[in-house]
Coordinates of C-alpha atoms in Angstrom, one line a residue:
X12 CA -35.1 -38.5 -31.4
X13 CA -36.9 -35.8 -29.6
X14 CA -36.7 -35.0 -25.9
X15 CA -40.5 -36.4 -24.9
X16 CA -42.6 -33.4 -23.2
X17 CA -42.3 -34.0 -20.0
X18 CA -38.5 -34.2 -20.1
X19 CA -38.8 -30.8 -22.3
X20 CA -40.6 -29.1 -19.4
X21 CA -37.9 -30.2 -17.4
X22 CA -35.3 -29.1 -19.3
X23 CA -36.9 -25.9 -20.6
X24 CA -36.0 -24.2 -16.9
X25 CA -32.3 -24.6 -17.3
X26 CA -31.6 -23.8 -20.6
X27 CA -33.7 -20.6 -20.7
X28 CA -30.9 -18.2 -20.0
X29 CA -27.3 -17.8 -21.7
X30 CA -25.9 -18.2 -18.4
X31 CA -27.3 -21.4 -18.0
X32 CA -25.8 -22.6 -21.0
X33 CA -22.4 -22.0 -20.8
X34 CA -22.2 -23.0 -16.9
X35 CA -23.5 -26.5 -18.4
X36 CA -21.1 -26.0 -21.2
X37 CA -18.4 -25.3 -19.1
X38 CA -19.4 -28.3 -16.4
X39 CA -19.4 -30.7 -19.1
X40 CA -15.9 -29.4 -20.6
X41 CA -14.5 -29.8 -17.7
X42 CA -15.7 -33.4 -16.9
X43 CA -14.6 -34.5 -20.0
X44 CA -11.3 -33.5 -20.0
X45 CA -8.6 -35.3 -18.6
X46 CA -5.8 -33.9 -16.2
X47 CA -3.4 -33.7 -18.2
X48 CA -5.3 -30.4 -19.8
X49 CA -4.2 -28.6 -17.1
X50 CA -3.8 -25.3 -18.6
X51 CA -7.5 -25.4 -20.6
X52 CA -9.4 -26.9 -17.7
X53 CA -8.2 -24.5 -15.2
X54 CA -9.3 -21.7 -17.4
X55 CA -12.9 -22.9 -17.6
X56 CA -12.6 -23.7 -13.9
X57 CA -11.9 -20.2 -13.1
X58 CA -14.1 -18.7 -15.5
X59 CA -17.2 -20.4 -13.7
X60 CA -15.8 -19.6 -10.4
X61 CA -15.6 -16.2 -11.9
X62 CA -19.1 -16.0 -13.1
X63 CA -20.5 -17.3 -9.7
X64 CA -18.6 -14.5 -7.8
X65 CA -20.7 -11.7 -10.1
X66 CA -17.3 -10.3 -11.2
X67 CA -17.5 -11.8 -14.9
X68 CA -20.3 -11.1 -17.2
X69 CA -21.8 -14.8 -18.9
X70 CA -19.6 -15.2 -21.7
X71 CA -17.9 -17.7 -23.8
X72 CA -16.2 -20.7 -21.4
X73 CA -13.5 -20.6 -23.6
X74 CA -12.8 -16.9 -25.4
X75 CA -11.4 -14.9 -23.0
X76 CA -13.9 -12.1 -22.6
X77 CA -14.2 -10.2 -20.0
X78 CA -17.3 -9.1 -18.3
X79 CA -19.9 -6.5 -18.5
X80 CA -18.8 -3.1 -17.5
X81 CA -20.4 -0.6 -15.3
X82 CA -18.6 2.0 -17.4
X83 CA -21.1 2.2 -20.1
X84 CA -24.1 2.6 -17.3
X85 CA -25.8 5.2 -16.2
X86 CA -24.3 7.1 -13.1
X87 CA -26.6 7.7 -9.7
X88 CA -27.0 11.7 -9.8
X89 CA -23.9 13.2 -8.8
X90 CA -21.2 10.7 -9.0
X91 CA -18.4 11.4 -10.9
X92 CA -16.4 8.8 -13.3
X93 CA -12.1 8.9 -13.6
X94 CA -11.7 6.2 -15.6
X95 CA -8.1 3.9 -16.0
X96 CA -5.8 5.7 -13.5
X97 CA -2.7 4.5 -14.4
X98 CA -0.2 3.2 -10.9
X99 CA 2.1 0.9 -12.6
X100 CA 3.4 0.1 -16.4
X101 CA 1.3 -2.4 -17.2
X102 CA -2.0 -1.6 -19.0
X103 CA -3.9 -3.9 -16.0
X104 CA -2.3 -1.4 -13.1
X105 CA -5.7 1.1 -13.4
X106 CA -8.2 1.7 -11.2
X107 CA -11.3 4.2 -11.8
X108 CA -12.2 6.4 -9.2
X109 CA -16.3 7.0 -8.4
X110 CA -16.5 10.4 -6.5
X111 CA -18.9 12.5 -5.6
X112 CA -19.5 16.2 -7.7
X113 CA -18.6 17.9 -4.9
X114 CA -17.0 17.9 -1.1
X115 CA -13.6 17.5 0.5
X116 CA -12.2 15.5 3.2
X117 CA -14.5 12.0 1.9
X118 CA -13.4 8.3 3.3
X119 CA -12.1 6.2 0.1
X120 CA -13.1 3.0 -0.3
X121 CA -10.8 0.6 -2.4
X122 CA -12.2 -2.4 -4.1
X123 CA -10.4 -4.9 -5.2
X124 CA -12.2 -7.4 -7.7
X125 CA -12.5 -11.2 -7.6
X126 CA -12.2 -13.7 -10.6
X127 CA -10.2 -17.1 -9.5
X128 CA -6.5 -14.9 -9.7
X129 CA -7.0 -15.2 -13.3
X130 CA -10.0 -13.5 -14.1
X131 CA -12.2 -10.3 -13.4
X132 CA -12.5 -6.6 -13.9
X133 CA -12.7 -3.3 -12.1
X134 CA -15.4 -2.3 -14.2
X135 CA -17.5 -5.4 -13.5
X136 CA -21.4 -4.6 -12.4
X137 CA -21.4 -6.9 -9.2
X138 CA -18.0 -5.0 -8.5
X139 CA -19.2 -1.8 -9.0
X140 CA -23.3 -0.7 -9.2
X141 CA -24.5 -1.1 -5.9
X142 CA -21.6 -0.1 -3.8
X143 CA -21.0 3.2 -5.7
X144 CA -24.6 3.9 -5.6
X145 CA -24.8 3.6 -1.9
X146 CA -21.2 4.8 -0.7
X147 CA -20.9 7.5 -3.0
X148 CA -23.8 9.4 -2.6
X149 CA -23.0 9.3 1.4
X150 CA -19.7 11.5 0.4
X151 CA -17.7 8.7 0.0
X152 CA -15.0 8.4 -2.8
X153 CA -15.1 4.8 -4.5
X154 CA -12.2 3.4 -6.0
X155 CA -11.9 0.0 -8.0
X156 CA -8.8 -1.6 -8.9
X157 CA -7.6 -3.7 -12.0
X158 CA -4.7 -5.7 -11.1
X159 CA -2.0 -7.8 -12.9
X160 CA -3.7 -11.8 -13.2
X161 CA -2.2 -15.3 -13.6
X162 CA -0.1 -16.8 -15.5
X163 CA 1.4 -12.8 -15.6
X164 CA 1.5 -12.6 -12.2
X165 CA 1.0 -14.7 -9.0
X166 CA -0.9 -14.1 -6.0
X167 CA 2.1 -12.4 -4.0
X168 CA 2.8 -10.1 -7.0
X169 CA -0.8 -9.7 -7.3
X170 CA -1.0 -8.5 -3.6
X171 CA 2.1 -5.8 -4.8
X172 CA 0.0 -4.5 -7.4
X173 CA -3.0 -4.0 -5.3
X174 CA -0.6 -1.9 -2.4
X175 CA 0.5 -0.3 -5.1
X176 CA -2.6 1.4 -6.1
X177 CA -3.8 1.7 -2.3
X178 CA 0.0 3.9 -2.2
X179 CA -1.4 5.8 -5.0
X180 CA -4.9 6.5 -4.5
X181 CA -3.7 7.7 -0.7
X182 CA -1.0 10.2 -3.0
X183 CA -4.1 11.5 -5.5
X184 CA -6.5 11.5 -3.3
X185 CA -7.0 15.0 -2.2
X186 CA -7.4 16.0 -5.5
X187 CA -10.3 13.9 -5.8
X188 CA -11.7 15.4 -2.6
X189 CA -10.7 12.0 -0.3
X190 CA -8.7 12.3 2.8
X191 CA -6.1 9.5 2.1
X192 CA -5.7 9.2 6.2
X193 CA -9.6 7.9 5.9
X194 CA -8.9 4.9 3.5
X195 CA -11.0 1.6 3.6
X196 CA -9.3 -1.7 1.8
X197 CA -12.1 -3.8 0.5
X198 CA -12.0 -7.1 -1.3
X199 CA -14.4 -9.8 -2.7
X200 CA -13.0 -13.5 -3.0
X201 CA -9.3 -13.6 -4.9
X202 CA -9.7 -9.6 -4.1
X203 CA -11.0 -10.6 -0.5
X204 CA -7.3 -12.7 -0.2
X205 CA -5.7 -10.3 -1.5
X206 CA -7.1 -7.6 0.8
X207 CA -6.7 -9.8 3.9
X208 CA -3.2 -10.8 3.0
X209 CA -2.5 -7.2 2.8
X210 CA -4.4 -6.5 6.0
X211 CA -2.9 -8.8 8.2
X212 CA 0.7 -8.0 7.5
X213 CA 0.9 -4.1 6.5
X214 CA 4.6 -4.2 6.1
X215 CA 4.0 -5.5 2.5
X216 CA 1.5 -2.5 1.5
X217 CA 4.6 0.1 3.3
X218 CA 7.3 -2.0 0.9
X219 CA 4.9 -0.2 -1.9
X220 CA 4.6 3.2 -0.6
X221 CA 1.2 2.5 1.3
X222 CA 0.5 4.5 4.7
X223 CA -1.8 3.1 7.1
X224 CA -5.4 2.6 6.7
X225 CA -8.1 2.5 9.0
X226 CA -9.7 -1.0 8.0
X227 CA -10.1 -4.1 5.9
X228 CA -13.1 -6.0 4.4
X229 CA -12.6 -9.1 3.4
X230 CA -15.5 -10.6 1.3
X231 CA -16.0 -13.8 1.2
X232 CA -12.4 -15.4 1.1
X233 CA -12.3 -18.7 1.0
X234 CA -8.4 -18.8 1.2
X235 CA -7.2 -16.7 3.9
X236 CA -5.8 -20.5 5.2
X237 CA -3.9 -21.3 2.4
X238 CA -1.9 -24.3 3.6
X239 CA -4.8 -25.5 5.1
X240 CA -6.1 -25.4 1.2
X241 CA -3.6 -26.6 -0.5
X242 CA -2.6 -29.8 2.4
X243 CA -6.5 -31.1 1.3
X244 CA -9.0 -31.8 -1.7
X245 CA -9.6 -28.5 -3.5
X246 CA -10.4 -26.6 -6.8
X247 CA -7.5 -27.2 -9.4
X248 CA -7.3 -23.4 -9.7
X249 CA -5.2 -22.7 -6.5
X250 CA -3.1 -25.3 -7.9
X251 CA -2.1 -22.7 -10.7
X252 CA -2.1 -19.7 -8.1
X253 CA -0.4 -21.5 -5.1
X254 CA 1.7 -24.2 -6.6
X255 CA 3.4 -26.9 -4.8
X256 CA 5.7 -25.3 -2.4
X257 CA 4.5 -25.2 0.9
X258 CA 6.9 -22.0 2.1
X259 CA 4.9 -20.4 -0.7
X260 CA 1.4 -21.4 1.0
X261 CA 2.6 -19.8 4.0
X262 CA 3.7 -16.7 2.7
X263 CA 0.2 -16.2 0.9
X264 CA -1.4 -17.6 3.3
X265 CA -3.2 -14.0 5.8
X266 CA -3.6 -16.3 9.0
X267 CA 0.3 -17.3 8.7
X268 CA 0.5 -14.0 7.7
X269 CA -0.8 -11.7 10.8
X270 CA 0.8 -9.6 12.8
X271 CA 0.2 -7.5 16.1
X272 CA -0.5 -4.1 15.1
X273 CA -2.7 -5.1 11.7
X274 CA -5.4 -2.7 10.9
X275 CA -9.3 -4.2 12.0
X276 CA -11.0 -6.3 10.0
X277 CA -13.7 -7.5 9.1
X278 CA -14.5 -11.0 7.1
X279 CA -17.7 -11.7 5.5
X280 CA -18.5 -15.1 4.7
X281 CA -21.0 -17.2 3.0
X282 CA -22.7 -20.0 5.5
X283 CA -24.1 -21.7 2.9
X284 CA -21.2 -22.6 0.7
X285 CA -20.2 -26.0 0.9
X286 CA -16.2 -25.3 1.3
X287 CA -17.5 -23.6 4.3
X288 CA -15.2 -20.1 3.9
X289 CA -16.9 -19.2 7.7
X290 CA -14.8 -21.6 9.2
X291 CA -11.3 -20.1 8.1
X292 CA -13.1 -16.6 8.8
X293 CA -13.5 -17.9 12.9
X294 CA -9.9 -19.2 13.2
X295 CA -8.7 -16.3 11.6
X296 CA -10.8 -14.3 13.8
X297 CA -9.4 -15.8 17.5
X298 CA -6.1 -15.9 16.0
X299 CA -6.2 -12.2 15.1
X300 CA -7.5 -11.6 18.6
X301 CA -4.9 -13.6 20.9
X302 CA -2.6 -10.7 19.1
X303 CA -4.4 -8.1 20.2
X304 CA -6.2 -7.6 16.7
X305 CA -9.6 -6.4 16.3
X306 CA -11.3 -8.9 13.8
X307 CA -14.5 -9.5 13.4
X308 CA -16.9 -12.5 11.5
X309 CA -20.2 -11.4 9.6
X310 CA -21.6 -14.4 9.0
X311 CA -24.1 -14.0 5.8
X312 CA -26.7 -16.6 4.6
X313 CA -25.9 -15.5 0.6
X314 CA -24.3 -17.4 -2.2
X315 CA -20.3 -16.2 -2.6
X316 CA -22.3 -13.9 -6.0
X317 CA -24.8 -12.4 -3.7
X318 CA -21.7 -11.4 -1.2
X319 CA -20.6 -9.2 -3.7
X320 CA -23.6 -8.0 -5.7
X321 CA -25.8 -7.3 -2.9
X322 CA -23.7 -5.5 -1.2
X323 CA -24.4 -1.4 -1.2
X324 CA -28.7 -2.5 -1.6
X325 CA -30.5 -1.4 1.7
X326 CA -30.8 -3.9 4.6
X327 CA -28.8 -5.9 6.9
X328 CA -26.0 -6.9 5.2
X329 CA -25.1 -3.3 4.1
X330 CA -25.9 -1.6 7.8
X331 CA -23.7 -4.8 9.1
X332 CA -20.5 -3.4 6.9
X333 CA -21.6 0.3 7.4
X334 CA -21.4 -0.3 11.0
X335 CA -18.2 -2.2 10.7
X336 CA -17.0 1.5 8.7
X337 CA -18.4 3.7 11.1
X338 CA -16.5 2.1 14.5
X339 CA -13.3 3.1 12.4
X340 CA -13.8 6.5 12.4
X341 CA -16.1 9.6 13.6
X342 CA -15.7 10.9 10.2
X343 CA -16.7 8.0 8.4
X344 CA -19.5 7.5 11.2
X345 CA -20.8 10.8 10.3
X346 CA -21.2 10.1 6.6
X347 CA -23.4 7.0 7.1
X348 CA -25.7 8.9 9.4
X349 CA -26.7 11.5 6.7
X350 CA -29.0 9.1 5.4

């Protein structure tokens, strides 16, 4: 029987997009199924968690796709494209590099993608657009990586694959005319953890063949307190990344993590999600300080998607991270004040 008008008109709002759609889809999928579907409903979990961050294109719940790419789009004037630079074996150790035409000595920026630890892509537009179009332009070089996802890897191998390519981007990157001793680490949710975890204890980027870099930013991480996670209610998809060993929680874990001599950094975080990812940000924050770290909180009233898509568009979220850049360096300082 049909819907009667008024419940149309209600209806008509959420349904009008594709994205609306399969979130529903999804929701509904994963109501309905019981927990013994582990393997399927974490998929779907981490899919939506995926599309929320901006990192996945609306697809399919269920088919695996990944998202749009910024590949195909149109480049701002000047920026130059090096696409799938192999650092590792495996087809997902690539990262493209976004440089400008011309210039020597330029900060790199390496961004590290989001997706659940199971999902995402280098390529994706919330990743990509507005960060290369702001950054690059200013002389910087731009580099976003793929890495190695689960059930292939975990979150500790994960974290290897993303020093990995910060080693190799700091090796090539003179010939892309980037100083590799002027080197940004930059993440976005799972990328933000993996960034911070990375960040607070350096000795496992130097295990890789990764030099010092000036700075981290940590986007939006809702899991740089991963025992604190995992020891409470939460998603079923850091049950599949963090598992039930709690000497595994710490070791993943960037507050358990941090050491005296880490690299700054800062962590943006979302005050209006309801897990409250500001609150881990703080205690990481004093604990980083009563070791002598510089860490700083950017507390932003944007969804965990907005975080990472708005990023790189004028205003004061971007002047909040460009100041954060500039303290690291006079160099770096100097790009951002060309414009």
């Amino acid at each position: 029987m049909p819907a009667p008008p008024a419940r149309r008109r209600f209806l008509r709002p959420a349904l009008r997009s594709a994205s609306s759609r399969f979130a529903i889809l999804g929701m509904a999928l994963a109501l309905a199924l019981p927990a013994a579907a582990g393997p399927l409903r974490d998929r779907i979990e981490a899919r939506r968690a995926a599309q929320a961050q901006g990192t996945e294109a609306p697809t399919d719940e269920l088919n695996g796709d990944d998202g749009s790419s910024a590949g195909n789009a149109e480049l701002p004037a000047g920026v130059v494209r090096i696409a799938d630079v192999a650092y590792g074996p495996d087809p997902r150790q690539r990262f493209d590099v976004y440089r400008p035409a011309r210039g020597e000595g330029a900060p790199v920026l390496v961004m590290v993608h989001g997706g659940a630890w199971r999902l995402g892509d280098k390529g994706a537009r919330g990743v990509v657009e507005h960060k290369v179009a702001h950054w690059v332009p200013r002389g910087f070089v731009f580099v976003s990586v793929n890495y190695r996802l689960l059930p292939q890897a975990d979150p500790l191998q994960q974290a290897g694959d993303v020093a990995r390519a910060l080693a190799a981007v700091q090796a090539k990157a003179a010939g892309w005319g980037g100083d590799p001793a002027k080197v940004v680490l930059m993440g976005h949710s799972a990328g933000a953890h993996l960034a911070a975890l990375l960040g607070a204890a350096p000795a496992l980027a130097e295990k890789a063949g990764a030099r010092p870099w000036l700075g981290t930013v940590a986007l939006d991480s809702a899991a740089l307190d991963v025992e604190r996670i995992m020891a409470t209610r939460h998603y079923r998809f850091y049950d599949a990344a963090f598992g039930a060993d709690p000497a595994y929680w710490r070791a993943t874990s960037p507050t358990q993590a941090l050491v005296a001599g880490a690299p700054p950094l800062l962590l943006v975080c979302s005050s209006i999600r309801p897990d409250q990812p500001c609150a881990q940000a703080h205690d990481f924050a004093r604990r980083a300080q009563a070791l002598g770290v510089r860490a700083e909180v950017a507390e932003q009233a944007r969804s965990h998607k907005q975080i990472n898509e708005e990023l790189g568009t004028p205003g004061d979220y971007t002047a909040r991270v460009d100041a954060f850049l500039s303290s690291l360096d006079a160099a770096v300082a100097k790009r951002l004040e060309l414009r």
